[in-house]
Coordinates of C-alpha atoms and ligand atoms in Angstrom, one line a residue:
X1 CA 131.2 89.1 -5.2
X2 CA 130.3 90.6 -8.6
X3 CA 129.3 87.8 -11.4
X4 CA 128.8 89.1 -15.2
X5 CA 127.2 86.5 -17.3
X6 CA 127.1 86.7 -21.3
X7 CA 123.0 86.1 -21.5
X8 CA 121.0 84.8 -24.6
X9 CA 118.1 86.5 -23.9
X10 CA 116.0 86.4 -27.5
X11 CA 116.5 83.5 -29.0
X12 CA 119.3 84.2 -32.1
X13 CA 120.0 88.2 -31.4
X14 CA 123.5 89.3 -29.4
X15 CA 124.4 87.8 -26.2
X16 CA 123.7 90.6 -23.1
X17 CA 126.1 91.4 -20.6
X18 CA 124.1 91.0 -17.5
X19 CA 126.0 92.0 -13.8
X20 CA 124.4 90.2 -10.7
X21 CA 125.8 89.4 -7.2
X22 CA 127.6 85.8 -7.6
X23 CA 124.9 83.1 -6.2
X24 CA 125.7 82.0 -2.4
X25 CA 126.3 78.4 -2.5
X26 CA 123.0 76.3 -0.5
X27 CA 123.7 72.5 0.2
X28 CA 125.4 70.8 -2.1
X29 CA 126.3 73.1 -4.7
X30 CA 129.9 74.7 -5.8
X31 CA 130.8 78.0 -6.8
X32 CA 133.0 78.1 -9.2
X33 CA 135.3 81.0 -10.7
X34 CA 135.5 80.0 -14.3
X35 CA 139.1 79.6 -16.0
X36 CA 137.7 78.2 -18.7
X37 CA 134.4 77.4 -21.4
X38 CA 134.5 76.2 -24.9
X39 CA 132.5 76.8 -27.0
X40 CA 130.7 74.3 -29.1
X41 CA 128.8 74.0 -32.2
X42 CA 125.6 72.9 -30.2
X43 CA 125.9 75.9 -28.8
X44 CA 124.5 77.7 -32.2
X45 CA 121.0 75.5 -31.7
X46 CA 120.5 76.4 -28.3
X47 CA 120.9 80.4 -29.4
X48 CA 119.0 80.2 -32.9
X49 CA 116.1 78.2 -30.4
X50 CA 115.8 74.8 -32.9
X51 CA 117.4 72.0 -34.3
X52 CA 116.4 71.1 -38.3
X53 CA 114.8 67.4 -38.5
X54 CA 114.4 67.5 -42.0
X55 CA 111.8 68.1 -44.8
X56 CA 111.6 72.1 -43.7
X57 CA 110.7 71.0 -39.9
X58 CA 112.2 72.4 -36.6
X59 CA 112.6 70.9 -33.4
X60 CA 112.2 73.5 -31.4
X61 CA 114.0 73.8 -27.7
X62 CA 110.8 75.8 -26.0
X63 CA 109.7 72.8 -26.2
X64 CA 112.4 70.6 -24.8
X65 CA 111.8 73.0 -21.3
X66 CA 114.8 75.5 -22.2
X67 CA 113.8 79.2 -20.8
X68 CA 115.6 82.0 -21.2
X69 CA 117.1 84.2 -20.4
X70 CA 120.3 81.8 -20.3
X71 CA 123.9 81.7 -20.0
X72 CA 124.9 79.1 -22.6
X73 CA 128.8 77.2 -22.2
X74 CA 128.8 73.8 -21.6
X75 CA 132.5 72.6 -21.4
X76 CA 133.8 74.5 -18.1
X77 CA 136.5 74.1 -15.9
X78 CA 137.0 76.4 -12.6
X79 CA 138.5 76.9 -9.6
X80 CA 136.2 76.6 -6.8
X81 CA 136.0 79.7 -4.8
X82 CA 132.6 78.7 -2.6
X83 CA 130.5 75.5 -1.5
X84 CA 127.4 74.7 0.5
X85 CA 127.8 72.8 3.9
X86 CA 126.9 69.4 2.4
X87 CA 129.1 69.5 -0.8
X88 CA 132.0 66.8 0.0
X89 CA 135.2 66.2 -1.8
X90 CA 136.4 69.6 -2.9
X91 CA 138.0 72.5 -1.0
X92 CA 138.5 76.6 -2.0
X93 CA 141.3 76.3 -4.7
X94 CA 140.9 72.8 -6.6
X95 CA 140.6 73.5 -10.4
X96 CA 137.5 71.3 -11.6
X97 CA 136.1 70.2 -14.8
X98 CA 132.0 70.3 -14.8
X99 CA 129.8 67.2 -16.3
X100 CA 127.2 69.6 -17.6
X101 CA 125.3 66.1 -18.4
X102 CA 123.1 66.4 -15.4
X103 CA 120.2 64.6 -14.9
X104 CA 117.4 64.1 -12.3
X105 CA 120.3 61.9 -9.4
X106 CA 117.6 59.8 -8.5
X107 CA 115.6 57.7 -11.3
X108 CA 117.1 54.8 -12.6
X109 CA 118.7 55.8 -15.2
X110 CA 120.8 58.5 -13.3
X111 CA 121.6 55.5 -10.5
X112 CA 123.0 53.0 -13.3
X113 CA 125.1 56.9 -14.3
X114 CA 124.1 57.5 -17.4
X115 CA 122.6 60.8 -16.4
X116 CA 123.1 61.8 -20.0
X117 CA 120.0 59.5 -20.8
X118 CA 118.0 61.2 -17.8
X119 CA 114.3 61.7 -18.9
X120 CA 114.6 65.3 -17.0
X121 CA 117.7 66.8 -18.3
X122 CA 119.0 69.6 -16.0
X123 CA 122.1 70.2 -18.0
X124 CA 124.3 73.1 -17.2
X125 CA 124.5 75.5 -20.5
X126 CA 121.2 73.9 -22.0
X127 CA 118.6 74.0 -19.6
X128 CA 120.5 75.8 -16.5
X129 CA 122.9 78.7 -16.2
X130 CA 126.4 77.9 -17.8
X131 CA 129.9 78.8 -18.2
X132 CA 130.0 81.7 -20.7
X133 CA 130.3 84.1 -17.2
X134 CA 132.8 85.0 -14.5
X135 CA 131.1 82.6 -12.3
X136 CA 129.3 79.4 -12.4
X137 CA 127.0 77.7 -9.6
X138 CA 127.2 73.7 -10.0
X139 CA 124.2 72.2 -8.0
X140 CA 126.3 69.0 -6.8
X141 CA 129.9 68.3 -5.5
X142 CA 129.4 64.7 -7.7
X143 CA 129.0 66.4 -11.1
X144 CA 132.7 67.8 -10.8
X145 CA 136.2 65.9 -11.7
X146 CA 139.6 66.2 -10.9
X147 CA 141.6 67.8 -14.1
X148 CA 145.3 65.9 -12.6
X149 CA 147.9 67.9 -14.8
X150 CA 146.1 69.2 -17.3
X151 CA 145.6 73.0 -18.4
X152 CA 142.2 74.1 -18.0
X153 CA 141.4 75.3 -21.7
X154 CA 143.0 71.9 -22.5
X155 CA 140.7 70.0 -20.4
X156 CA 137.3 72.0 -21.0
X157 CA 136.7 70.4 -24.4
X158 CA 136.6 67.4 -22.8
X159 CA 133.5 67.8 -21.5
X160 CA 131.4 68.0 -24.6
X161 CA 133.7 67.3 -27.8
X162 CA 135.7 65.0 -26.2
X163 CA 133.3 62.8 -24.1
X164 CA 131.2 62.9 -27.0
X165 CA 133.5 61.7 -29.3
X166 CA 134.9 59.2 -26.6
X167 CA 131.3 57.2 -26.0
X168 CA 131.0 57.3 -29.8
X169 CA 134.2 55.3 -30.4
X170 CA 133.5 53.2 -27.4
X171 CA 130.3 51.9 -29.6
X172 CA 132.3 50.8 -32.2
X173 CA 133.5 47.0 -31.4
X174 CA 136.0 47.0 -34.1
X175 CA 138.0 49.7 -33.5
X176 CA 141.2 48.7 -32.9
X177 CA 141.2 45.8 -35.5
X178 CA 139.5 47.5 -39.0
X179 CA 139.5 50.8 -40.3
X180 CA 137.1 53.2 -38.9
X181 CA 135.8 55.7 -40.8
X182 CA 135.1 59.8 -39.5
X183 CA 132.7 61.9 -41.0
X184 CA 133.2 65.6 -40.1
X185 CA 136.9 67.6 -39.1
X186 CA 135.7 70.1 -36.9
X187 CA 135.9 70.3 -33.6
X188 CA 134.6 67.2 -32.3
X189 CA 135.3 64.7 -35.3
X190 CA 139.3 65.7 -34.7
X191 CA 138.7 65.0 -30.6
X192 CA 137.3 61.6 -32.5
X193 CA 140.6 61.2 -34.7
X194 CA 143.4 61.7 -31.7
X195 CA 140.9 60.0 -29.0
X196 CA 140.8 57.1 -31.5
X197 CA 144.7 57.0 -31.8
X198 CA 144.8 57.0 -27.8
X199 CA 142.7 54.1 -27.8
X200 CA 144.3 51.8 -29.8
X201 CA 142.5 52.6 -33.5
X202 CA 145.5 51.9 -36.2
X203 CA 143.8 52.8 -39.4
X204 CA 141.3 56.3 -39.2
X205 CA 139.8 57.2 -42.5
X206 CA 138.8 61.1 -42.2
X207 CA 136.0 62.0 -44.6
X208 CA 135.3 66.1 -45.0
X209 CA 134.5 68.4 -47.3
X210 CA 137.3 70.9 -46.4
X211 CA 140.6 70.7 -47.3
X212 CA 142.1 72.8 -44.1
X213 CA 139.4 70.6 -41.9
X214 CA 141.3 67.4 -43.5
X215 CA 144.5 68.3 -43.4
X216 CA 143.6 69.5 -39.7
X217 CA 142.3 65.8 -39.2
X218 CA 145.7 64.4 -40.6
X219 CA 147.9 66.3 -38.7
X220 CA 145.9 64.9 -35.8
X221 CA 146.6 61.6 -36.6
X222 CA 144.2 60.3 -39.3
X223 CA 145.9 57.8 -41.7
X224 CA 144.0 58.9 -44.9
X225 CA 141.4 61.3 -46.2
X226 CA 138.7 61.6 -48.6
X227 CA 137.1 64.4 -50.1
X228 CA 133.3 63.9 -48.6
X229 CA 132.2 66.5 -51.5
X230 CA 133.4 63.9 -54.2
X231 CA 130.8 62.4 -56.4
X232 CA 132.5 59.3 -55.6
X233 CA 133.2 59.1 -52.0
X234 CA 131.0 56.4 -51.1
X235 CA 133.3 54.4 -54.0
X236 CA 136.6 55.6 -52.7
X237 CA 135.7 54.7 -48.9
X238 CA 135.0 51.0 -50.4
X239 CA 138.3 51.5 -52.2
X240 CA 140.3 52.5 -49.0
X241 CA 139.1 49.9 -47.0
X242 CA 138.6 46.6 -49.3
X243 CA 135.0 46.5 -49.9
X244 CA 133.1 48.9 -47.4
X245 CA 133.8 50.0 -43.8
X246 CA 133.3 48.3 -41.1
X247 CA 132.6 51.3 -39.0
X248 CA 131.0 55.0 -39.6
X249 CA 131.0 57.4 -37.3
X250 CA 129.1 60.5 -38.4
X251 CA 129.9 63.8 -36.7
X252 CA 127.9 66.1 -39.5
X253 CA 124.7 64.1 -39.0
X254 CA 123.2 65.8 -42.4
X255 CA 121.5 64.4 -44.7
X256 CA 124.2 64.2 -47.0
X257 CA 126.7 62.8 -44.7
X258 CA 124.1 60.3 -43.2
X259 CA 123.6 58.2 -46.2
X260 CA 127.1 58.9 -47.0
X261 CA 127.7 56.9 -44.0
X262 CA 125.1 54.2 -44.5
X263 CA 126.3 53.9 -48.3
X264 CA 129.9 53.2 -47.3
X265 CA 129.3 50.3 -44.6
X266 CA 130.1 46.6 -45.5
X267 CA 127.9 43.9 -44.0
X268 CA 127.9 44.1 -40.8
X269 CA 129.1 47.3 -40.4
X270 CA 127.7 49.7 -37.9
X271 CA 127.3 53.6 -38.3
X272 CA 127.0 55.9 -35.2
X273 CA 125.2 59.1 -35.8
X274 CA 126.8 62.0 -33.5
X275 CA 126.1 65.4 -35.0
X276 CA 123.3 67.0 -35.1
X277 CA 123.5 69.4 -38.4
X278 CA 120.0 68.0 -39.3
X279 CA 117.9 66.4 -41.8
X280 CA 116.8 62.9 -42.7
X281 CA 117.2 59.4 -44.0
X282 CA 115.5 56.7 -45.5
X283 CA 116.5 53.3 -45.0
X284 CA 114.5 50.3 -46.8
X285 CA 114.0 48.1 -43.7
X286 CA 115.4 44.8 -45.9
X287 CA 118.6 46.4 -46.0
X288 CA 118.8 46.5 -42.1
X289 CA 118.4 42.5 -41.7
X290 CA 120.4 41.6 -45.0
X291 CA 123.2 44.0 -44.7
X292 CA 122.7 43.3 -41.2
X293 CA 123.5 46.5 -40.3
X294 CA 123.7 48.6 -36.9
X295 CA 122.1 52.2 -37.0
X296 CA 122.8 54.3 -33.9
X297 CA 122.9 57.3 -32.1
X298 CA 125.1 58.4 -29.6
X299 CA 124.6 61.6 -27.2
X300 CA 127.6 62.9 -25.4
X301 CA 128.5 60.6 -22.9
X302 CA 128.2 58.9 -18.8
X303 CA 129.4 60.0 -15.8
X304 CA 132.0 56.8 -15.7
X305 CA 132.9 57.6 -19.5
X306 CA 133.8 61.2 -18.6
X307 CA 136.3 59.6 -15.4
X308 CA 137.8 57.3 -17.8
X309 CA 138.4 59.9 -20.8
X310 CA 140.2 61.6 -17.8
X311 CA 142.4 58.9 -17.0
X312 CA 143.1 58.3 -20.6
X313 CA 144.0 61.9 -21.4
X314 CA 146.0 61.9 -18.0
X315 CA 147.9 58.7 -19.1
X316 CA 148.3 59.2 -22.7
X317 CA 148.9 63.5 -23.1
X318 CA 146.5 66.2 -24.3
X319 CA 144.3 65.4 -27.3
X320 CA 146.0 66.9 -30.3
X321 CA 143.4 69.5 -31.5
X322 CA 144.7 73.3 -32.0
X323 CA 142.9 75.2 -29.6
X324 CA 142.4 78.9 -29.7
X325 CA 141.5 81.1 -26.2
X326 CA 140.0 84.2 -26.4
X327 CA 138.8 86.5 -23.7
X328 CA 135.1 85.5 -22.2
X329 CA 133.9 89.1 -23.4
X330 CA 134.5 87.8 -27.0
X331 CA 132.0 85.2 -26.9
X332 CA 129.7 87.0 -29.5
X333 CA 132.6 87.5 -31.8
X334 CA 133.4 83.8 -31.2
X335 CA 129.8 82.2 -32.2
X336 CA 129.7 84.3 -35.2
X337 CA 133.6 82.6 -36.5
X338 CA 131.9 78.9 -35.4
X339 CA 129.0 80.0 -37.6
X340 CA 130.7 81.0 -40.3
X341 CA 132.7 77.8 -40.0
X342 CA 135.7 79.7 -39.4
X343 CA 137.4 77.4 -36.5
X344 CA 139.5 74.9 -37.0
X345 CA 139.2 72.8 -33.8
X346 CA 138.3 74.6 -30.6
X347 CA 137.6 77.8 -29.4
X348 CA 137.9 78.1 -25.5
X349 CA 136.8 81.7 -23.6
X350 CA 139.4 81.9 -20.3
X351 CA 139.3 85.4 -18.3
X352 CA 142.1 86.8 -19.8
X353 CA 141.8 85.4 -23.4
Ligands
LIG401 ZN1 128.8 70.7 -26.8
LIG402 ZN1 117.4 60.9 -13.7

């Protein structure tokens, strides 16, 4: 069985079409024929090599143990055409979605399942072959979940966007009782605005800097919208929810958007930083007892949070974010639109496009 792969193999120049014989499946690992990858923003960091931290500095992924060459796509779903003799619970034909937040299965950590926290990362897309190819090998049967009824470019997002926008909203306690305030309309700050809806949130401020990304967010479901490019958007955010919010959840995680966050907070309040655009803040440390205020991060999400997204989606209907397919042999063309912040919500490669 042929396997073509779409390879970064310098760090920021075109993707290479590499053709190899598909892997044979050894213990517990699944070979998958891929139906469908999205393709994510994080996805532009892994390529270009770095993430910006601020004040000119790069955080560069050599570093973080990522070796190329490597077939990015994180946010898979395929049908299983092969296995090893110890991989339980799947047979030749189910359609599966992949947790590509794999970690080491056997610290701690990975035992409580937050594998996403692992210390040794092995995710699939990142630091091991992903799903921007014809095939895909998965190194365990427990990394892969039933999709129920949904369409496999549907569900793909799910893995990245929406899990990351699900354990986000699960870290803000008052939800479903104040506003809560989203930074950011692309592609996973709208899986934040309809996952919110599905999980009880009545009032969803969306905050971006892109009329079409706004009005994106509102035909998703947000209630209101503010202009994040507005001299005075920290003032209107106070204005539109009676004195400051009482959640922020960042999905730009700039500079600009970070302090926007932390500006628009009430006492109490917590922000959640999610995105990964780069750069810094500085917080006075007074501020963080006597506004008494909650600074977090949150990083994609657990093995139980992606089962229970599932369920949700299963129960409540798709998440209501356009999403475009194109054919896997566009992924080049595909980067370059995210890049030139040319996608509203999602683009996801399938075979055929
Ligand atoms: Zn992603
Ligand atoms: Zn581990």
């Amino acid at each position: 069985m042929k396997m073509r792969s779409f390879q970064v193999c310098q760090c920021g120049a075109p993707l290479q079409m590499n053709e190899a014989e598909a892997p044979k499946p050894q213990g517990t690992q699944v070979l998958l024929k891929m139906l469908a990858a999205g393709v994510c923003h994080s996805d532009l960091h892994i390529w270009d090599g770095y993430y910006e931290i601020g004040g000119g500095k790069k955080l560069m992924l050599a570093d973080r143990g990522i070796k190329l060459p490597l077939t990015m796509g994180h946010e898979n779903v395929g049908e299983v055409v092969a296995m090893g003799p110890d991989a339980k619970g799947v047979k030749v034909g189910d359609v599966r979605l992949v947790n590509p937040w794999m970690g080491c299965g056997t610290c701690k950590v990975c035992q409580r399942g937050d594998e996403n926290l692992c210390l040794k990362p092995q995710n699939v897309g990142v630091f091991d072959q992903g799903g921007y190819a014809t095939h895909m090998l998965v190194p365990s049967h427990r990394h892969l979940f039933d999709i129920g009824d949904l369409k496999p470019e549907i569900a793909a997002p799910l893995a990245c966007s929406g899990v990351t926008a699900f354990s986000a909203l699960k870290k803000v306690p008052t939800l479903q009782d104040e506003a809560v305030v989203i930074i950011g309309a692309g592609g996973v700050g709208l899986m934040g605005v309809t996952l919110a809806k599905k999980m009880g949130a009545k009032d969803i401020i969306i905050v971006d800097i892109d009329p079409a990304k706004r009005e994106a967010a509102l035909q998703a479901g947000a209630t209101r919208a503010i202009d994040g490019a507005a001299p005075d958007a920290v003032k209107q955010i106070h204005a539109a929810t009676g004195g400051g919010a009482w959640a922020v959840i960042d999905f730009v995680g700039s500079s600009q958007t970070a302090n926007l966050a932390i500006g628009a907070i009430v006492k109490g309040g917590t922000v959640v930083v999610v995105g990964l655009f780069g750069g810094d803040v500085t917080v006075p440390t007074p501020f963080l007892p006597l506004r008494a205020m909650t600074l977090r991060g949150s990083y994609v999400g657990s093995h139980g949070e992606i089962a229970e997204l599932l369920d949700l989606v299963n129960r409540t209907g798709m998440p209501q974010v356009p999403i475009r397919t194109r054919a896997l042999d566009e992924v080049g063309a595909a980067l370059d639109d995210l890049r030139a912040g040319k996608v509203v919500g999602r683009v996801v490669l399938t075979p055929a496009g």
